[in-house]
Coordinates of C-alpha atoms in Angstrom, one line a residue:
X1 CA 0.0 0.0 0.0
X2 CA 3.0 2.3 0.5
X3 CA 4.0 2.5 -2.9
X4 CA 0.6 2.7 -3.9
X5 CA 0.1 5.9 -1.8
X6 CA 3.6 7.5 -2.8
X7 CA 2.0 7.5 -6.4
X8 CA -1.2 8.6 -5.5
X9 CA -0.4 11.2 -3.5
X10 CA 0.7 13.7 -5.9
X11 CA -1.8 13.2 -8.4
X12 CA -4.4 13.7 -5.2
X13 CA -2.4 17.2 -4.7
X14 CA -2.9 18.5 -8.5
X15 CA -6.6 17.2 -8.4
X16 CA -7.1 19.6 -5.2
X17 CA -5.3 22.3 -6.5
X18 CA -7.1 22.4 -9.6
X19 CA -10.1 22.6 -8.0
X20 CA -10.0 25.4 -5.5
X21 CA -10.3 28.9 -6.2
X22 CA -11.4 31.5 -4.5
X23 CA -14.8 32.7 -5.2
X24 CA -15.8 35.7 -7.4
X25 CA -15.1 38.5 -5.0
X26 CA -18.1 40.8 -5.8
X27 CA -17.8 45.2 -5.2
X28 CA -18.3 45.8 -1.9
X29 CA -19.8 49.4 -0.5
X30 CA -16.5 51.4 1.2
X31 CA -16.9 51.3 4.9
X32 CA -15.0 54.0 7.1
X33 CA -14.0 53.9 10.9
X34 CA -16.9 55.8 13.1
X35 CA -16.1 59.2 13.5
X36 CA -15.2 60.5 17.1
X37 CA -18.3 62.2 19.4
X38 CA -18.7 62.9 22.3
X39 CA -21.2 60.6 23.4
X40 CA -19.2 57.7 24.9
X41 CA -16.6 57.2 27.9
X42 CA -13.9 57.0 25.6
X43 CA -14.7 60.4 24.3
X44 CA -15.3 61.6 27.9
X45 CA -12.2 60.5 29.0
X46 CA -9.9 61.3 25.7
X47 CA -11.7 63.7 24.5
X48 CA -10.8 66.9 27.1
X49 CA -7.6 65.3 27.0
X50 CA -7.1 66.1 23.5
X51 CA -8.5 69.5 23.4
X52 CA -5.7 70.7 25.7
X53 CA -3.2 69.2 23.3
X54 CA -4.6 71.0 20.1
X55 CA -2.6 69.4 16.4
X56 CA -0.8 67.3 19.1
X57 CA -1.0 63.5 19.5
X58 CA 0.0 61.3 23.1
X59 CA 2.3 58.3 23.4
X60 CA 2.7 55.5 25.9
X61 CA 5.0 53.1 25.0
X62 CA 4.3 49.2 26.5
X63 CA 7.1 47.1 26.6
X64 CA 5.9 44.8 29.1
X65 CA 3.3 41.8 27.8
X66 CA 0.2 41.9 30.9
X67 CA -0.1 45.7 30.2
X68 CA -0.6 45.4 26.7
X69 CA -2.9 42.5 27.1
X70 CA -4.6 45.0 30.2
X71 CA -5.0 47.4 27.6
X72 CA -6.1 45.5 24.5
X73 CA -9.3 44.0 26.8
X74 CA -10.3 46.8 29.2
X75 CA -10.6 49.0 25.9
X76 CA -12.4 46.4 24.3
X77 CA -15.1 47.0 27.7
X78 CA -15.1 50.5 27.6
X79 CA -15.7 51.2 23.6
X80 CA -19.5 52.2 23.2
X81 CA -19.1 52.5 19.8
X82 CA -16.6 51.1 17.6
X83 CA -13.8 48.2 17.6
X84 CA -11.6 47.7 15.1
X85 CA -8.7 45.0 15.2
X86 CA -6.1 44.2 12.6
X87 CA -3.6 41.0 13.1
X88 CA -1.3 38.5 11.0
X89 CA -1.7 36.0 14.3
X90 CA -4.7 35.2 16.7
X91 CA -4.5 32.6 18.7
X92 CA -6.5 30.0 20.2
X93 CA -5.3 30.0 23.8
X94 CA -6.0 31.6 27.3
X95 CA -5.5 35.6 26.4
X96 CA -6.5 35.0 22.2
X97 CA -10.1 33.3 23.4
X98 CA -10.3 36.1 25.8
X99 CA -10.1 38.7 23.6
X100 CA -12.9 37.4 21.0
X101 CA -15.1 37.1 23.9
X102 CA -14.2 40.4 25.7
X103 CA -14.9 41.5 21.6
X104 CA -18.1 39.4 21.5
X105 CA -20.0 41.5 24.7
X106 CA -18.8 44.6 23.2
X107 CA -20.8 43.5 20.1
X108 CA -23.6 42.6 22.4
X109 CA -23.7 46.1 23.8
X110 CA -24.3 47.7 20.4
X111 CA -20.8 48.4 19.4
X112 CA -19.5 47.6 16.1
X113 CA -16.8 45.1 15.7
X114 CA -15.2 44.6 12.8
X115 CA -11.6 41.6 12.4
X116 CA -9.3 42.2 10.0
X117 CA -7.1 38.9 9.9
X118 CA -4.3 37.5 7.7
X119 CA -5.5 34.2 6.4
X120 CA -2.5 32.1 6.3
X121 CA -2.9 31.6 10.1
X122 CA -6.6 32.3 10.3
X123 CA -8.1 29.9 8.1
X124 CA -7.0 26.8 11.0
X125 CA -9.8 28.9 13.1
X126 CA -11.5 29.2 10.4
X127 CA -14.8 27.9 12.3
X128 CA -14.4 30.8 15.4
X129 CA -13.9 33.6 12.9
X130 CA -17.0 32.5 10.9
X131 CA -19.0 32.2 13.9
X132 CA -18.2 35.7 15.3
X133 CA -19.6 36.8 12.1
X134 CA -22.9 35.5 12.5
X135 CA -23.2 38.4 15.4
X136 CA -24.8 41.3 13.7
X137 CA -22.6 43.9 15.0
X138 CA -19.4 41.8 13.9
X139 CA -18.0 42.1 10.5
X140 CA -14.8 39.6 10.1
X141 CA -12.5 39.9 6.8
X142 CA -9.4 38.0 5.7
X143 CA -6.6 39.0 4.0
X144 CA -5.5 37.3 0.5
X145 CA -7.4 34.1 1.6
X146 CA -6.7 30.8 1.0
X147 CA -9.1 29.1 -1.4
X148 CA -9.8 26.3 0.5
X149 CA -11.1 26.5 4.3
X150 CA -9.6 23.5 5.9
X151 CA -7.1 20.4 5.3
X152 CA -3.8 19.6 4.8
X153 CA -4.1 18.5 1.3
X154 CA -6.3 21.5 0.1
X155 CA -3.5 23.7 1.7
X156 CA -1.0 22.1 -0.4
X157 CA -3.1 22.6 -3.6
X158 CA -3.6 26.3 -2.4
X159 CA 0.3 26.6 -2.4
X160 CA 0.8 24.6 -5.3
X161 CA -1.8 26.8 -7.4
X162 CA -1.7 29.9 -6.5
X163 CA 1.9 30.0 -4.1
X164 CA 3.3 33.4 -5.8
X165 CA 0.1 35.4 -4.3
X166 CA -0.1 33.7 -1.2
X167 CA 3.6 34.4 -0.1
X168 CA 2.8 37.7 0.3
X169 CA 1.1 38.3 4.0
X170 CA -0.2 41.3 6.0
X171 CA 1.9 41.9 8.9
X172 CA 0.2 44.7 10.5
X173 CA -1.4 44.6 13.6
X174 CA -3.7 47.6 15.0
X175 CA -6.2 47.3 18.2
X176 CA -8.8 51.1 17.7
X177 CA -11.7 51.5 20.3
X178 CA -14.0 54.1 19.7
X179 CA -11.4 56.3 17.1
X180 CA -9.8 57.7 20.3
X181 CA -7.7 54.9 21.5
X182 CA -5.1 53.0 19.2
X183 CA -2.3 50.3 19.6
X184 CA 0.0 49.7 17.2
X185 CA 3.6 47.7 17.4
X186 CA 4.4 44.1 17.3
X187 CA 2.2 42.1 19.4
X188 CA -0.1 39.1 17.4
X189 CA -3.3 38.0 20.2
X190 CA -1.9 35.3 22.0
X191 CA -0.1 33.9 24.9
X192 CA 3.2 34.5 24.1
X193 CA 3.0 37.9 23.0
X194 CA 1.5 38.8 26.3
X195 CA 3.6 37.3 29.1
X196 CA 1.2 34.2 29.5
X197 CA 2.7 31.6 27.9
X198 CA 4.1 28.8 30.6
X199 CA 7.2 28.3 27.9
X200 CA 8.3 31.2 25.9
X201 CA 7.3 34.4 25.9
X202 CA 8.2 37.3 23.5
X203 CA 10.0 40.3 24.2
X204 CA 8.2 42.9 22.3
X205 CA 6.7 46.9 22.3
X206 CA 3.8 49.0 21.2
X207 CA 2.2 52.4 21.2
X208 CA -1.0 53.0 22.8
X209 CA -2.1 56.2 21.2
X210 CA -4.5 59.1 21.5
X211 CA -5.0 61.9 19.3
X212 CA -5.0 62.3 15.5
X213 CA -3.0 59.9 15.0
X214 CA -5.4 57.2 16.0
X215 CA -8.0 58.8 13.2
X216 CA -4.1 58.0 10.7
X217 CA -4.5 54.4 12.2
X218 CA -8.4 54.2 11.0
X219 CA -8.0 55.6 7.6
X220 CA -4.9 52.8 7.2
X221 CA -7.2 50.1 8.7
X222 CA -9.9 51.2 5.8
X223 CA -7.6 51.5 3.4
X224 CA -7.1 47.9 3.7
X225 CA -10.6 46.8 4.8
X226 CA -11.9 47.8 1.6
X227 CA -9.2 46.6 -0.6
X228 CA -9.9 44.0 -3.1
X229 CA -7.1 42.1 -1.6
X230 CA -9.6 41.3 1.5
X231 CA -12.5 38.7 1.4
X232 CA -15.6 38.8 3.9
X233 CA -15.6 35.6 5.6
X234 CA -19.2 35.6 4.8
X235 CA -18.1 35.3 1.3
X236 CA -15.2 32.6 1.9
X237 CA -17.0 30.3 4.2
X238 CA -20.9 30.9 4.0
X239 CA -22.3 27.7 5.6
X240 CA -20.0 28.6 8.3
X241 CA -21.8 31.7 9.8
X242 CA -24.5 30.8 11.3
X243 CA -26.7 31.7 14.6
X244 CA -25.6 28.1 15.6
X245 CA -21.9 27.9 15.3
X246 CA -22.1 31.5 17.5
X247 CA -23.6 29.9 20.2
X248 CA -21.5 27.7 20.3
X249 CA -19.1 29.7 20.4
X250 CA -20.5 32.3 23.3
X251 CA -20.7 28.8 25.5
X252 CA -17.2 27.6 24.6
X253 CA -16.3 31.1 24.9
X254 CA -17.9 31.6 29.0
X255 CA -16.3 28.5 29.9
X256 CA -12.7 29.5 28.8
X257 CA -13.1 33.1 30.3
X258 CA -14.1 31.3 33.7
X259 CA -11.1 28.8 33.9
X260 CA -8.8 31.7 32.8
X261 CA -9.9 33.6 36.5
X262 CA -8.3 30.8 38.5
X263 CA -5.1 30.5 36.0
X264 CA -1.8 31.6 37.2
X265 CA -2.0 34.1 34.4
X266 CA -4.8 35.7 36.4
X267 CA -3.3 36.2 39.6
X268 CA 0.2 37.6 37.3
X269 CA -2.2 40.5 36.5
X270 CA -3.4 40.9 39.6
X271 CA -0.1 41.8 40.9
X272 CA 1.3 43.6 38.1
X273 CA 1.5 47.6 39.4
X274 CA 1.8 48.2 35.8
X275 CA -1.6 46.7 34.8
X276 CA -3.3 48.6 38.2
X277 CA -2.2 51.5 36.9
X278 CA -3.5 51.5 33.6
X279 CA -7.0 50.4 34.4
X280 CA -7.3 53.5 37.4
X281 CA -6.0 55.8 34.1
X282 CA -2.7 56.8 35.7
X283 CA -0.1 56.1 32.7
X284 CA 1.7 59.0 31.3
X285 CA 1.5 60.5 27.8
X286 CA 4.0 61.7 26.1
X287 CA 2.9 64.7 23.0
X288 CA 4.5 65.9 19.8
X289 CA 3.2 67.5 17.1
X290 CA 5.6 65.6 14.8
X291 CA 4.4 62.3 14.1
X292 CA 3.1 59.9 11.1
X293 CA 1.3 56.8 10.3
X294 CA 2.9 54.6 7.7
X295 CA 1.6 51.5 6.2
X296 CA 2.3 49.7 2.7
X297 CA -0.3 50.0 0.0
X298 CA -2.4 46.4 0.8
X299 CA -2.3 45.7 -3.0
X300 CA 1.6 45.2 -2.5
X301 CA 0.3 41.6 -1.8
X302 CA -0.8 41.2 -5.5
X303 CA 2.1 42.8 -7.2
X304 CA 5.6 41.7 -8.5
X305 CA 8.1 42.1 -5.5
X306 CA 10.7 44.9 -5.6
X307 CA 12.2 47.2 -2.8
X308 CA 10.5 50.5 -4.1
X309 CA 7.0 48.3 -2.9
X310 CA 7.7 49.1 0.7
X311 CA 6.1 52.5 1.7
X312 CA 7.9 51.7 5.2
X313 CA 11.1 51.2 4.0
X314 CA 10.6 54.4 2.0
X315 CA 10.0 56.4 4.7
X316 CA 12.4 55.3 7.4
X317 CA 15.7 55.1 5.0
X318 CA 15.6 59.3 5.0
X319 CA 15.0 59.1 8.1
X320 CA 18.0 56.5 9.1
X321 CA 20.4 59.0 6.3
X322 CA 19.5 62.1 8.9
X323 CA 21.1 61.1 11.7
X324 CA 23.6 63.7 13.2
X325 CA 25.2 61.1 15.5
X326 CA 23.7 57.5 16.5
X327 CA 21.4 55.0 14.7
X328 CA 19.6 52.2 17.5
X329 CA 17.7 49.3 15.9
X330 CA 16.2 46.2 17.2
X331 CA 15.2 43.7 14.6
X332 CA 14.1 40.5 15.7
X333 CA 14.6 39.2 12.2
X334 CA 17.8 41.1 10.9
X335 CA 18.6 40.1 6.9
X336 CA 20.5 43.5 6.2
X337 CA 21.3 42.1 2.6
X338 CA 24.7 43.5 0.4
X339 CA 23.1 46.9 0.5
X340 CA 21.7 47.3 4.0
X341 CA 24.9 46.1 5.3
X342 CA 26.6 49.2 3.4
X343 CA 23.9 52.0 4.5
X344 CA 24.7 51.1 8.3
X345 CA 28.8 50.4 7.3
X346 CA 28.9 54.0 5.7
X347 CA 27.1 55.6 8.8
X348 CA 29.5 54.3 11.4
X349 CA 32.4 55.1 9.1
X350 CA 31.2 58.5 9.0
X351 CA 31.2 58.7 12.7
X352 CA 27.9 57.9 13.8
X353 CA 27.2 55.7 16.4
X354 CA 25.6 52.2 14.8
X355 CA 24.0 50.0 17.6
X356 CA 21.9 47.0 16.3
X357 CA 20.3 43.7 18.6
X358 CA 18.7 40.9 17.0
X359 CA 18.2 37.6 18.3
X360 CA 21.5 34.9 18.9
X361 CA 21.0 31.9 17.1
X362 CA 19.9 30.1 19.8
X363 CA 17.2 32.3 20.3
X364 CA 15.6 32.6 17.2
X365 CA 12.7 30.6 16.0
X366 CA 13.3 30.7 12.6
X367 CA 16.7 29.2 12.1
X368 CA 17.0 29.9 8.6
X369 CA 16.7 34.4 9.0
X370 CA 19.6 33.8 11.6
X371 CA 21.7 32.0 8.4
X372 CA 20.9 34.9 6.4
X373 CA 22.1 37.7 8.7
X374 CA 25.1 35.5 9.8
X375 CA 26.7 35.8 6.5
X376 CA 26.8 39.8 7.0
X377 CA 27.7 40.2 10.5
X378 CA 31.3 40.2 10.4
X379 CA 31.3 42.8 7.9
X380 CA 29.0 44.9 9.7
X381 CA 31.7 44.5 12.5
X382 CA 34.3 45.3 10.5
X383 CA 32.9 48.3 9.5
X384 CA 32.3 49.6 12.7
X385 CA 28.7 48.4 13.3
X386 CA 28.0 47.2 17.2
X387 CA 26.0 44.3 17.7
X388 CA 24.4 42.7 20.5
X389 CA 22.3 39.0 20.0
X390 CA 20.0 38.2 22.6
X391 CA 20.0 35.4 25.1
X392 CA 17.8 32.8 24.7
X393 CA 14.9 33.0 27.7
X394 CA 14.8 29.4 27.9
X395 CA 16.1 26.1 27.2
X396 CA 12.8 25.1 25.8
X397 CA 13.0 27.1 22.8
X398 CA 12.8 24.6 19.9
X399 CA 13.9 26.4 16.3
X400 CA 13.2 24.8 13.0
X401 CA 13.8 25.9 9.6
X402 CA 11.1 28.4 8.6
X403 CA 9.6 28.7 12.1
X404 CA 8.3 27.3 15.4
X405 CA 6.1 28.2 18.8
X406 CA 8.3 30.2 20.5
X407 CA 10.9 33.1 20.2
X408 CA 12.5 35.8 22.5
X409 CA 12.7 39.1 20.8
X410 CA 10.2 40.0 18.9
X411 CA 10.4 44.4 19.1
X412 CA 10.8 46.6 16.1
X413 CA 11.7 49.7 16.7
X414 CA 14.4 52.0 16.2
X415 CA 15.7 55.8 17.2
X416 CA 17.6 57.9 15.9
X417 CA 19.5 60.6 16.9
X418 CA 17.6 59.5 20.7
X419 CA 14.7 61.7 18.9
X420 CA 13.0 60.1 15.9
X421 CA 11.5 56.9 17.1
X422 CA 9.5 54.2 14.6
X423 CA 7.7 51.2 16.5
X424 CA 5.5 48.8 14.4
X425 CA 5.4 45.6 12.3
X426 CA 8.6 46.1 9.9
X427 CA 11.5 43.8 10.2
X428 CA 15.0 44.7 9.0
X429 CA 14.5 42.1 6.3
X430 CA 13.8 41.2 3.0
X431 CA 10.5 39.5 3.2
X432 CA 9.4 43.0 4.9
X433 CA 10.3 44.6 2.5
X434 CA 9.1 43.2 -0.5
X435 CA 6.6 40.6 0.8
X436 CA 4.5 41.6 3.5
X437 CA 2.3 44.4 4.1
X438 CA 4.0 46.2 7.1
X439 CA 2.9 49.3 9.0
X440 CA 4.8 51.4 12.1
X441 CA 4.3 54.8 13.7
X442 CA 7.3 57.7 13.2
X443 CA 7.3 60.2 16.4
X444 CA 9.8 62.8 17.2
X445 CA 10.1 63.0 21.1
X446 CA 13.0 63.3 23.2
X447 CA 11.4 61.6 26.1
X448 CA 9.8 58.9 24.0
X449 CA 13.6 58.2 22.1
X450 CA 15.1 57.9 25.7
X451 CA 12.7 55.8 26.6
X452 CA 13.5 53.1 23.6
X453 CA 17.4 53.6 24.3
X454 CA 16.7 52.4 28.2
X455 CA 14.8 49.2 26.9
X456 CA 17.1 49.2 24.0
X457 CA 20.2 49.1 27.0
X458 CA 18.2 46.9 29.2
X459 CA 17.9 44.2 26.9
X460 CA 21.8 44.5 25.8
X461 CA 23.3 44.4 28.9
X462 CA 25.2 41.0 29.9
X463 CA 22.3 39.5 31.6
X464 CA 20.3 39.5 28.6
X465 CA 22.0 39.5 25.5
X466 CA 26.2 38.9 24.1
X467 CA 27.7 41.6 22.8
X468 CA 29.4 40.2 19.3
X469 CA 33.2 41.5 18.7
X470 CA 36.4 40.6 16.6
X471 CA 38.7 39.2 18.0
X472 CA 42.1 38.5 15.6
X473 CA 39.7 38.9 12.9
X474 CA 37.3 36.2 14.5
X475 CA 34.0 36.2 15.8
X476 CA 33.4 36.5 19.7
X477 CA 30.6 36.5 21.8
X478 CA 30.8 37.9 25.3
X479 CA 28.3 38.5 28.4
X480 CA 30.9 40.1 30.6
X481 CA 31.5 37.0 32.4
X482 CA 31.9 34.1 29.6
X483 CA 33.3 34.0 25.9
X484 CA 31.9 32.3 23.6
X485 CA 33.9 31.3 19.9
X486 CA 31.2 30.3 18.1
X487 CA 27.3 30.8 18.2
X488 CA 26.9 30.6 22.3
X489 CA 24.3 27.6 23.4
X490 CA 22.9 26.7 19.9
X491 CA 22.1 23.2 19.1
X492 CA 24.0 20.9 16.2
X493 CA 20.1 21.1 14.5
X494 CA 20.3 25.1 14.6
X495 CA 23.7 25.5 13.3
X496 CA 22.9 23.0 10.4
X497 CA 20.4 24.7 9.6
X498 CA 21.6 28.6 9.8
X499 CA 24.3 26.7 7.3
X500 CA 21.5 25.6 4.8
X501 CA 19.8 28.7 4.4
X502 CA 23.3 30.5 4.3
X503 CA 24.2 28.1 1.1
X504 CA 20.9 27.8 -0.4
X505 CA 19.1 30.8 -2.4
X506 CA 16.7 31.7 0.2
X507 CA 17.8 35.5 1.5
X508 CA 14.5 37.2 -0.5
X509 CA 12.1 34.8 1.2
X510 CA 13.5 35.3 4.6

């Protein structure tokens, strides 16, 4: 039967993938982000806020995971009017199923909901996002869809029909309530982005916002809600949305959110100063009058690659070019590429200071993005560039070749001149730049920049990360305390696999 199987198989694969297609996509009326009032207790609160701050917008910057999950759900219960969430991840664990159901009594209440998602990782919860549709005040969207809805075969066929469109992805992620209150950085819905996860959790940062900047953050979120690159669930998955499948949901929903009150996670928030803060209002804002929303054109997902695609990139590389005297970065995912690894080379030469942390190989979940920067870090050194590579934050960490569970850093930020500071979605690497639909805020703040360079030095120093030096023209890795010749604590499996992706021709997929 093996044999038999080995044959079939493939022909089973074509027969899917000739079969599925996405359905017509038919023109949908434009829909725009409610407009702020002055009806609701967002606009109470935010709204005498704002007028003292007139042409100004406020800042907080979250860096630790329980606040931004604090923030992301007590929103979601104070918005009277309007939600609007964008992702690439959601997932199905404690904090994810908490969310949709925080998101499913604000829809109860009369506010409207509407889910953007990227499908590649939607479409295995396919079923949830379906039945949260069949709420009338909850509209749920994916972006460049999968054909089929479920299956490991049909998924195949997807890939092996129509794999050029579907390697493009939407990386954004954006959390509005009410058009006063946004959040915009790094952070996917799940356990690991928010300090829950009982194995590894990300390091990572947002923006919670006020001000016009959060209307910038609706008119990007409709800009992409309406584009033809986004499918209605509705449309993708009709049987699906039904009154049925939502009550289902609501019950399976109840039952997680009352198992989550006795879990450790619970009691974490509880105790978090941070998170008691933020729900009695007492977080600071910081205001500038210089600031911009950026976000790629959604249709890059259905158009040939090439660097000039990336709006992002666009914007921060004048930005990068202005610095008087220091460039920080962190970039989880750091593929600087021939030319990247000359723009930062030809800063430090010219005397600025060039400090960049990524994640060690051990570290990284994706074994084959640390191959690709690997092959540029020793000129980078060379050149002057300092780099630091975190530690991992746990022996559990298992990489693999194109991805796994769990990661450490996740941030993507950068500052320059300890003024100019970008947060969002973008990573330093190719498949940002030409693949995915990416998205960041640009600030100028003093106070917000020295903010970033205190994380930024907090999670360099020795007891987090290994500064990586020459030494006799050879590599080094060094906490302060041990030295490391070679890639410190990485398995035989990573470094084989760094080494694959290094020799095969993978650097603009990664």
């Amino acid at each position: 039967m093996r044999p038999i199987v080995r044959l079939c198989l493939p022909v089973l694969v074509l027969l899917v993938s000739a079969c599925a297609e996405l359905p017509p996509r038919p023109p949908l009326p434009p829909q725009e982000a409610v407009p702020v009032g002055t009806s609701t207790r967002l606009d109470s609160t935010i709204g005498p806020v704002e007028a003292e701050h007139p042409g100004a917008a406020g800042f907080h910057l979250i860096s630790t995971g329980p606040t931004a999950f604090a923030l992301r759900a007590r929103t979601a219960q104070l918005a009277d009017r309007s939600l609007d969430v964008q992702t690439y991840i959601w997932d199905n664990d404690l904090t994810g199923r908490y969310l949709a159901y925080v998101l499913l009594t604000a829809a109860d209440r009369g506010v409207k909901v509407r889910l953007l998602v990227d499908d590649m990782d939607a479409r295995s919860k396919n079923y949830g996002f379906a039945a949260l549709d069949a709420h009338p005040n909850i509209e749920v969207r994916m972006f460049n869809p999968l054909p089929s809805r479920s299956g490991t075969l049909a998924f195949i066929g997807d890939f092996l029909s129509s794999g050029k469109r579907l390697n493009h992805r939407m990386h954004n992620k954006t959390w509005i309530a009410d058009n006063r209150l946004a959040m915009v950085g790094g952070r996917n819905l799940g356990d690991e982005y928010f300090g829950a996860s009982e194995d590894v959790n990300f390091v990572d940062l947002d923006f919670a916002m006020v001000g016009p900047i959060v209307r910038e953050a609706s008119a990007s979120f409709d800009k992409y809600w309406n584009s033809r690159a986004v499918y209605p669930i509705a449309l993708l998955s009709p049987e699906a949305v039904t009154p049925a499948a939502l009550e289902k949901l609501r019950t399976v929903g109840g039952q997680a959110i009352e198992e989550g009150k006795t879990s450790s996670y619970a009691e974490l928030l509880k105790r978090d100063d941070a998170v008691e803060r933020l729900v009695t209002g007492d977080w600071r804002l910081e205001w500038s009058s210089e600031f911009q929303f950026i976000s790629d054109d959604p249709l890059k997902a259905l158009k040939a690659e090439g660097l000039e695609k990336s709006d992002v990139l666009s914007t921060l590389v004048p930005v990068l070019q202005s610095a008087q005297h220091s460039q920080t970065l962190i970039s989880p995912y750091f593929v600087p590429g021939k030319r990247g690894t000359a723009f930062f080379v030809t800063a430090a030469k010219d005397g600025r200071q060039v400090r960049i942390l990524t994640n060690s190989l051990a570290a990284n979940d994706v074994a084959a993005v640390h191959g690709g920067y690997s092959q540029y870090r020793k000129d980078l050194l060379e050149g002057g560039v300092k780099l630091w590579e975190l530690k991992p934050l746990t022996a559990k960490t298992k990489a693999s070749m194109f991805g796994s569970s769990g990661s450490s850093l996740h941030t993507k930020a950068l500052v320059v001149d300890g003024q100019r500071l970008f947060v969002g979605s973008y990573n330093l690497d190719p498949r940002s730049t030409s693949l995915n639909c990416e998205q960041g805020v640009l600030v100028t703040s003093a106070a917000l920049g020295s903010q970033f360079e205190q994380i930024f030095d907090t999670q360099s120093d020795g007891a987090r990360a290994w500064s990586v030096t020459l030494a006799d023209g050879d590599l080094s890795w060094t906490d302060g305390t041990t030295t490391y010749g070679r890639d410190p604590m990485a398995s035989a499996g990573q470094r084989f696999q760094a080494w694959l992706a290094r020799v095969l021709p993978l650097e603009s997929q990664l």
